[in-house]
Short mmCIF file of C-alpha atoms in Angstrom, two decimals:
data_model
loop_
_atom_site.label_atom_id
_atom_site.label_comp_id
_atom_site.label_asym_id
_atom_site.label_seq_id
_atom_site.Cartn_x
_atom_site.Cartn_y
_atom_site.Cartn_z
CA MET A 1 47.03 42.24 -117.02
CA ASP A 2 46.35 39.19 -115.04
CA THR A 3 42.77 38.40 -115.05
CA ASN A 4 42.75 36.64 -111.59
CA LEU A 5 43.51 39.80 -109.72
CA LYS A 6 40.80 42.81 -109.13
CA PRO A 7 41.03 45.90 -111.11
CA VAL A 8 40.84 49.05 -108.69
CA ILE A 9 41.14 52.29 -110.27
CA ALA A 10 42.50 54.93 -108.20
CA GLY A 11 42.84 58.74 -108.13
CA PHE A 12 45.72 61.38 -106.75
CA ILE A 13 46.94 64.56 -107.03
CA PRO A 14 51.11 64.90 -107.69
CA LEU A 15 52.12 65.37 -104.52
CA LEU A 16 54.63 63.76 -102.69
CA ASP A 17 52.10 62.48 -100.18
CA SER A 18 50.74 60.33 -102.96
CA ALA A 19 53.82 58.19 -102.33
CA VAL A 20 52.11 55.35 -100.93
CA VAL A 21 49.19 54.74 -103.56
CA VAL A 22 52.30 55.18 -106.70
CA ALA A 23 54.39 52.57 -104.66
CA ALA A 24 51.61 50.46 -104.03
CA ALA A 25 50.87 50.29 -108.40
CA GLU A 26 54.55 50.67 -109.20
CA LEU A 27 56.02 47.96 -106.86
CA GLY A 28 53.83 45.30 -106.74
CA PHE A 29 52.67 45.66 -103.48
CA ALA A 30 48.89 45.69 -104.94
CA GLU A 31 49.53 42.97 -107.26
CA GLN A 32 50.63 40.63 -103.97
CA GLU A 33 47.37 41.25 -102.82
CA GLY A 34 45.30 40.53 -105.78
CA ILE A 35 44.85 43.90 -107.32
CA ALA A 36 45.43 45.37 -110.35
CA LEU A 37 45.73 49.07 -108.99
CA LYS A 38 45.60 51.89 -111.88
CA LEU A 39 46.50 55.29 -111.58
CA ILE A 40 45.39 58.33 -112.58
CA ARG A 41 46.40 61.86 -111.99
CA GLU A 42 43.86 64.40 -111.59
CA THR A 43 44.59 68.26 -111.59
CA SER A 44 42.13 69.36 -108.32
CA TRP A 45 41.16 68.41 -105.34
CA ALA A 46 37.29 69.60 -106.92
CA ASN A 47 38.17 67.03 -109.69
CA ILE A 48 38.94 64.23 -107.30
CA ARG A 49 35.61 64.78 -105.59
CA ASP A 50 33.69 64.70 -108.48
CA ARG A 51 34.51 61.97 -110.15
CA ILE A 52 35.12 59.52 -107.16
CA SER A 53 31.47 60.67 -106.48
CA VAL A 54 30.06 59.53 -110.14
CA GLY A 55 31.86 56.33 -109.77
CA HIS A 56 34.84 57.01 -112.37
CA PHE A 57 37.12 56.11 -109.44
CA ASP A 58 36.64 53.68 -106.80
CA VAL A 59 38.94 55.05 -104.53
CA ALA A 60 41.49 58.47 -104.06
CA HIS A 61 44.28 59.69 -102.66
CA MET A 62 42.20 62.58 -100.70
CA LEU A 63 42.70 65.48 -98.52
CA ALA A 64 41.53 64.37 -94.70
CA PRO A 65 38.56 66.54 -94.18
CA MET A 66 36.36 65.97 -97.79
CA PRO A 67 34.83 62.70 -97.08
CA ILE A 68 33.61 64.51 -93.94
CA ALA A 69 32.24 67.28 -96.13
CA SER A 70 30.91 65.04 -98.81
CA SER A 71 28.95 62.66 -96.10
CA LEU A 72 27.77 66.25 -94.34
CA ASN A 73 26.72 67.26 -97.97
CA LEU A 74 28.47 70.61 -97.65
CA THR A 75 29.69 69.97 -101.23
CA SER A 76 28.56 69.18 -105.10
CA LEU A 77 28.06 65.91 -105.93
CA ALA A 78 28.04 65.55 -102.28
CA VAL A 79 28.01 60.97 -101.29
CA PRO A 80 28.61 59.68 -98.00
CA MET A 81 32.20 58.96 -97.48
CA LEU A 82 35.21 57.50 -95.20
CA ALA A 83 38.07 57.47 -94.82
CA PRO A 84 39.66 53.63 -93.39
CA MET A 85 43.00 54.70 -93.84
CA LEU A 86 45.34 57.61 -93.35
CA LEU A 87 48.16 58.23 -95.96
CA GLY A 88 50.43 60.62 -94.76
CA LEU A 89 51.06 62.38 -91.70
CA GLY A 90 52.44 66.24 -92.16
CA GLY A 91 53.65 67.27 -95.40
CA ASN A 92 52.43 70.55 -95.41
CA ALA A 93 54.21 74.29 -95.12
CA ILE A 94 53.15 77.76 -95.19
CA THR A 95 55.02 79.68 -97.80
CA VAL A 96 55.28 83.57 -98.26
CA SER A 97 56.76 86.08 -100.57
CA ASN A 98 60.27 86.93 -100.74
CA ALA A 99 58.09 90.37 -100.15
CA LEU A 100 56.60 89.78 -97.48
CA TRP A 101 58.88 87.53 -95.40
CA ALA A 102 60.96 90.31 -95.76
CA ASP A 103 58.49 92.54 -93.73
CA MET A 104 58.14 89.73 -91.04
CA SER A 105 61.57 89.32 -90.79
CA ALA A 106 62.41 92.80 -89.98
CA VAL A 107 59.73 92.63 -87.07
CA GLY A 108 61.29 89.71 -85.65
CA ALA A 109 59.63 86.35 -87.34
CA ASP A 110 61.40 83.65 -86.32
CA PRO A 111 63.91 82.40 -89.24
CA GLU A 112 63.50 78.84 -88.13
CA GLY A 113 59.58 78.46 -88.88
CA ASP A 114 58.57 78.73 -84.99
CA PRO A 115 54.70 79.45 -86.04
CA THR A 116 54.01 81.44 -82.64
CA SER A 117 56.37 83.62 -83.99
CA THR A 118 56.06 83.74 -87.55
CA GLY A 119 52.05 84.48 -86.25
CA ALA A 120 52.42 87.16 -84.29
CA ALA A 121 55.31 89.11 -87.48
CA LEU A 122 52.94 88.94 -90.02
CA ALA A 123 49.98 89.94 -87.18
CA ARG A 124 52.65 93.46 -86.69
CA VAL A 125 52.94 93.49 -90.34
CA ILE A 126 49.45 93.13 -91.22
CA ALA A 127 48.48 95.44 -88.68
CA ASN A 128 51.27 98.41 -90.02
CA GLN A 129 49.31 97.44 -93.58
CA GLN A 130 46.05 98.34 -92.51
CA GLU A 131 47.28 101.63 -91.25
CA ALA A 132 48.94 102.70 -94.92
CA ASP A 133 45.55 101.58 -96.18
CA ALA A 134 47.46 98.81 -98.23
CA PRO A 135 45.30 95.85 -100.01
CA LEU A 136 45.08 92.97 -98.25
CA LEU A 137 47.55 90.02 -98.54
CA HIS A 138 46.00 87.26 -101.04
CA PHE A 139 46.59 83.79 -99.30
CA GLY A 140 45.86 80.54 -101.39
CA VAL A 141 45.00 77.15 -100.29
CA VAL A 142 44.40 74.04 -102.43
CA HIS A 143 40.72 73.69 -101.28
CA PRO A 144 37.90 74.59 -98.52
CA PHE A 145 37.56 71.86 -96.65
CA SER A 146 41.50 70.93 -96.87
CA GLY A 147 43.74 70.64 -93.58
CA HIS A 148 45.76 73.58 -95.52
CA ALA A 149 42.89 75.78 -95.11
CA TYR A 150 42.18 74.97 -91.67
CA GLU A 151 45.65 75.15 -90.70
CA LEU A 152 46.67 78.47 -91.97
CA ARG A 153 43.43 79.72 -90.69
CA TYR A 154 44.17 78.07 -87.29
CA TRP A 155 47.90 79.81 -87.36
CA LEU A 156 46.22 83.16 -88.81
CA ALA A 157 43.59 82.89 -85.85
CA ALA A 158 45.87 82.11 -82.71
CA ALA A 159 47.85 85.19 -84.08
CA GLY A 160 44.79 87.42 -83.40
CA ILE A 161 44.11 87.85 -88.15
CA ASP A 162 40.73 87.13 -88.72
CA PRO A 163 41.02 84.62 -91.69
CA ASP A 164 37.78 86.30 -93.41
CA ARG A 165 38.48 90.13 -92.65
CA ASP A 166 41.98 90.80 -92.45
CA VAL A 167 43.16 88.69 -95.54
CA GLU A 168 42.02 87.43 -98.62
CA ILE A 169 42.09 83.66 -99.03
CA THR A 170 41.59 81.73 -102.30
CA VAL A 171 41.63 77.79 -103.74
CA LEU A 172 44.15 77.09 -106.46
CA ALA A 173 45.84 73.80 -107.61
CA PRO A 174 48.64 72.47 -105.23
CA GLN A 175 50.84 72.51 -108.86
CA VAL A 176 50.34 75.75 -109.61
CA MET A 177 50.96 77.60 -106.62
CA ALA A 178 55.03 78.79 -106.51
CA ASP A 179 53.83 80.05 -110.34
CA ALA A 180 51.14 82.44 -109.03
CA LEU A 181 53.71 83.48 -105.84
CA ALA A 182 56.38 84.30 -108.54
CA ALA A 183 53.64 86.37 -110.28
CA GLY A 184 52.34 88.53 -107.24
CA GLN A 185 48.98 86.96 -107.40
CA LEU A 186 49.00 85.50 -104.06
CA ASP A 187 51.29 86.38 -101.14
CA GLY A 188 51.43 83.16 -99.64
CA TYR A 189 49.71 79.91 -99.51
CA CYS A 190 49.85 76.47 -97.69
CA VAL A 191 50.38 73.90 -100.13
CA GLY A 192 51.85 70.09 -99.51
CA GLU A 193 55.17 69.25 -100.55
CA PRO A 194 56.86 69.42 -102.67
CA TRP A 195 55.45 72.96 -104.29
CA ASN A 196 56.97 75.04 -100.89
CA THR A 197 60.32 73.73 -101.67
CA ALA A 198 59.97 74.25 -105.04
CA ALA A 199 59.44 78.15 -104.57
CA VAL A 200 62.07 78.13 -102.35
CA ASP A 201 64.47 76.42 -105.19
CA ALA A 202 63.21 79.37 -107.91
CA GLY A 203 64.02 82.01 -105.19
CA THR A 204 60.42 83.33 -105.14
CA GLY A 205 59.13 82.23 -101.79
CA ARG A 206 60.41 81.53 -98.20
CA ILE A 207 58.90 78.67 -96.14
CA ALA A 208 57.30 80.40 -93.24
CA THR A 209 56.58 77.12 -91.12
CA TYR A 210 54.75 73.93 -91.66
CA LYS A 211 51.85 71.41 -90.59
CA GLN A 212 54.33 69.28 -88.09
CA ALA A 213 54.70 72.94 -85.91
CA ILE A 214 51.24 73.76 -86.02
CA TRP A 215 49.71 70.49 -85.11
CA PRO A 216 52.31 67.61 -84.79
CA ASP A 217 51.59 64.18 -86.47
CA SER A 218 48.80 65.02 -87.68
CA PRO A 219 46.63 63.38 -90.80
CA GLU A 220 47.39 65.22 -94.02
CA LYS A 221 45.98 62.50 -96.83
CA VAL A 222 43.55 59.89 -96.37
CA LEU A 223 42.22 56.75 -98.59
CA GLY A 224 38.58 58.09 -99.70
CA VAL A 225 35.92 55.88 -100.89
CA THR A 226 32.40 56.24 -100.99
CA ARG A 227 30.47 54.43 -98.39
CA LYS A 228 28.48 52.53 -101.22
CA TRP A 229 31.70 50.98 -102.82
CA ALA A 230 33.09 50.04 -99.25
CA GLU A 231 29.90 48.17 -98.74
CA ALA A 232 30.01 46.44 -102.09
CA ASN A 233 33.93 45.24 -101.71
CA PRO A 234 35.12 44.96 -98.27
CA GLU A 235 37.27 42.22 -99.43
CA THR A 236 39.14 44.33 -102.07
CA LEU A 237 39.17 47.58 -100.18
CA ALA A 238 41.08 45.12 -97.28
CA ALA A 239 43.60 43.54 -99.78
CA LEU A 240 44.05 47.14 -100.82
CA MET A 241 44.69 48.49 -97.09
CA ARG A 242 46.93 45.97 -96.33
CA ALA A 243 48.95 46.67 -99.75
CA PHE A 244 48.72 50.37 -99.22
CA SER A 245 50.35 49.45 -95.62
CA ALA A 246 53.38 47.64 -97.06
CA ALA A 247 53.71 50.42 -99.67
CA ALA A 248 53.70 52.90 -96.62
CA ASP A 249 56.30 50.79 -94.86
CA TRP A 250 58.59 50.76 -97.86
CA CYS A 251 58.33 54.96 -98.18
CA ALA A 252 58.94 55.18 -94.89
CA ASP A 253 62.66 53.56 -95.06
CA PRO A 254 65.58 56.14 -95.63
CA LYS A 255 66.98 53.61 -97.61
CA ASN A 256 64.36 54.42 -100.57
CA ASN A 257 64.49 57.92 -100.17
CA ALA A 258 66.58 58.29 -103.41
CA GLU A 259 63.97 55.84 -105.63
CA LEU A 260 61.53 57.07 -104.09
CA ALA A 261 62.05 60.35 -104.92
CA ASP A 262 62.99 58.69 -108.95
CA MET A 263 60.05 57.65 -108.88
CA LEU A 264 57.67 60.15 -107.82
CA ALA A 265 59.65 62.92 -110.22
CA ARG A 266 58.63 61.05 -113.52
CA PRO A 267 56.40 62.98 -116.05
CA ASP A 268 53.13 61.17 -115.63
CA LEU A 269 53.49 61.38 -111.85
CA LEU A 270 54.59 65.10 -109.90
CA ALA A 271 56.46 66.20 -113.34
CA CYS A 272 59.18 67.83 -111.11
CA PRO A 273 63.05 67.57 -110.18
CA ALA A 274 64.09 64.76 -107.99
CA GLU A 275 65.81 66.84 -105.70
CA ILE A 276 63.14 69.00 -104.48
CA CYS A 277 61.08 65.77 -103.52
CA LEU A 278 64.36 64.64 -101.93
CA ALA A 279 63.83 67.47 -98.91
CA ALA A 280 60.61 66.51 -97.48
CA LEU A 281 61.26 63.24 -97.96
CA SER A 282 64.60 63.33 -95.95
CA GLY A 283 63.40 65.53 -94.05
CA ARG A 284 66.11 68.14 -94.42
CA ILE A 285 64.07 71.26 -95.17
CA ARG A 286 65.56 74.24 -97.33
CA LEU A 287 63.42 77.44 -95.42
CA GLY A 288 64.87 79.66 -97.63
CA PRO A 289 68.24 80.18 -99.89
CA VAL A 290 70.64 79.61 -97.18
CA SER A 291 68.46 78.00 -94.31
CA VAL A 292 68.20 74.47 -94.47
CA LYS A 293 66.45 72.54 -91.31
CA ASN A 294 66.08 68.76 -90.31
CA VAL A 295 62.62 67.87 -89.06
CA PRO A 296 62.90 64.34 -89.59
CA ASP A 297 58.68 64.11 -88.88
CA PHE A 298 58.19 66.77 -91.70
CA LEU A 299 56.35 64.49 -93.47
CA THR A 300 56.29 60.13 -92.41
CA PHE A 301 54.69 57.60 -94.05
CA SER A 302 53.53 54.18 -92.03
CA GLY A 303 51.66 51.28 -91.83
CA GLY A 304 50.59 49.02 -89.33
CA LEU A 305 48.63 51.03 -86.25
CA LYS A 306 49.99 54.67 -87.45
CA ALA A 307 47.83 54.57 -90.31
CA ALA A 308 44.43 53.88 -88.33
CA PRO A 309 42.30 56.62 -88.58
CA MET A 310 40.90 58.06 -85.02
CA PRO A 311 37.23 59.60 -84.66
CA VAL A 312 39.31 62.57 -82.89
CA HIS A 313 41.21 63.49 -86.27
CA GLY A 314 37.83 63.47 -88.06
CA LYS A 315 36.40 65.92 -84.16
CA TRP A 316 39.40 68.43 -84.93
CA PHE A 317 38.28 68.53 -88.63
CA TYR A 318 34.97 68.84 -87.79
CA GLU A 319 34.95 71.66 -85.41
CA GLN A 320 37.01 73.58 -87.78
CA MET A 321 34.54 73.19 -90.62
CA VAL A 322 32.03 74.66 -86.84
CA ARG A 323 34.77 77.57 -86.06
CA TRP A 324 34.78 78.37 -89.79
CA GLY A 325 30.90 78.73 -90.52
CA GLN A 326 31.06 75.78 -93.00
CA VAL A 327 28.30 73.68 -90.85
CA GLU A 328 26.14 74.35 -87.81
CA ARG A 329 27.29 72.03 -84.90
CA SER A 330 24.62 68.80 -84.67
CA ARG A 331 24.79 65.67 -83.06
CA GLU A 332 23.74 63.60 -85.85
CA ALA A 333 26.93 65.19 -87.90
CA GLU A 334 29.24 64.57 -84.90
CA SER A 335 27.65 61.08 -84.95
CA GLU A 336 28.33 61.22 -88.99
CA VAL A 337 31.98 62.39 -88.79
CA GLU A 338 33.29 59.25 -85.90
CA LYS A 339 31.85 56.90 -88.89
CA VAL A 340 33.72 58.43 -91.49
CA PHE A 341 37.17 58.18 -89.27
CA SER A 342 36.67 54.77 -87.97
CA PRO A 343 39.67 52.77 -87.44
CA THR A 344 37.15 49.61 -87.79
CA ALA A 345 37.91 48.23 -91.35
CA TYR A 346 41.42 49.10 -91.15
CA LEU A 347 42.02 47.40 -88.04
CA GLU A 348 40.41 43.71 -88.89
CA ALA A 349 41.67 44.06 -92.44
CA LEU A 350 45.29 44.20 -90.89
CA GLU A 351 44.20 42.16 -88.07
CA LEU A 352 45.35 44.65 -85.43
CA ILE A 353 41.53 44.61 -83.77
CA GLY A 354 42.10 45.72 -79.79
CA GLU A 355 45.53 47.68 -80.61
CA ALA A 356 43.83 50.90 -81.56
CA THR A 357 44.52 53.93 -79.17
CA ASP A 358 42.59 57.16 -79.70
CA MET A 359 44.34 60.66 -78.57
CA THR A 360 44.96 63.53 -77.46
CA ILE A 361 45.56 66.32 -79.83
CA GLU A 362 47.90 69.15 -79.51
CA MET A 363 48.06 72.64 -81.51
CA PHE A 364 51.59 74.86 -81.46
CA ASP A 365 49.53 77.16 -78.97
CA GLY A 366 49.02 74.56 -76.39
CA ALA A 367 45.18 73.93 -77.28
CA ARG A 368 44.26 70.53 -76.43
CA PHE A 369 41.26 68.52 -77.97
#
């Protein structure tokens, strides 16, 4: 290793949206910014949270709501954190078992994955099962403080399904979701790619709907850092974000899809067939055995302005935490959330100050935020 390079240790989970972190390390983007980036693969988001909190990791590929939960002292080993950069938009889906999809399809679920239609169909299935006194359906999410948990809950609630009474929701690591579905331990789950396509490819699951349809162009993973590390290493953080921005632009170029899929599929990274990585990277999503839908923005990477976090992103996640009883509303908490998702450090690092604009979030059911 070049002794002139600044060492940075980054934790990641084996998901497609670790691509930006992986490409920065593997393709020299980090080295060009003077950083020796070492990647460590983890098995669960709880491990990512704990290891960055105690200093084993300098930075991490992280669930977007996790820095908020940590900063609001809602998790174990909680420390103040920041989400100074977005690492990917979209990329999640809600997959159900073949048996559940057959029941949903029989009551009119849209085979193209429209969340209003599929949610209404699931509500009818649940109502029928309640009349028959059948056991509750069991859904998996990757962490209580995750986009997956909030997207699943939002989709269910919009259809009139109470996520806390009408179904059971449990936490599982992303890479075991498809196996749990195949074993009958789950009826459905919300997870990032490629672990939805993995179930479709195995013939055990059907994608019912997806993140881009529920909340278009929404943040999924972020660069997570403790506030202490960010304040102690501002130049290193700025250099790292420049490297990640360049890597994100490389990942976003369709010409690089095959190379990126091959790289991510390696045993030390996602450890999966390259072809199941290509679905989300190319936007050609296999919803079921014979159903392929073009969703070009299913999972998107981008450097530049699109990778800047926005306070409204953090506020949406915070509102879900309040809605589902994870935190009590307070002005102090709202102020903290704005700090976590401030774009200032990223915009300064890329010399984009003055170009950021906040946005209005519009959900699939027409709700605006």
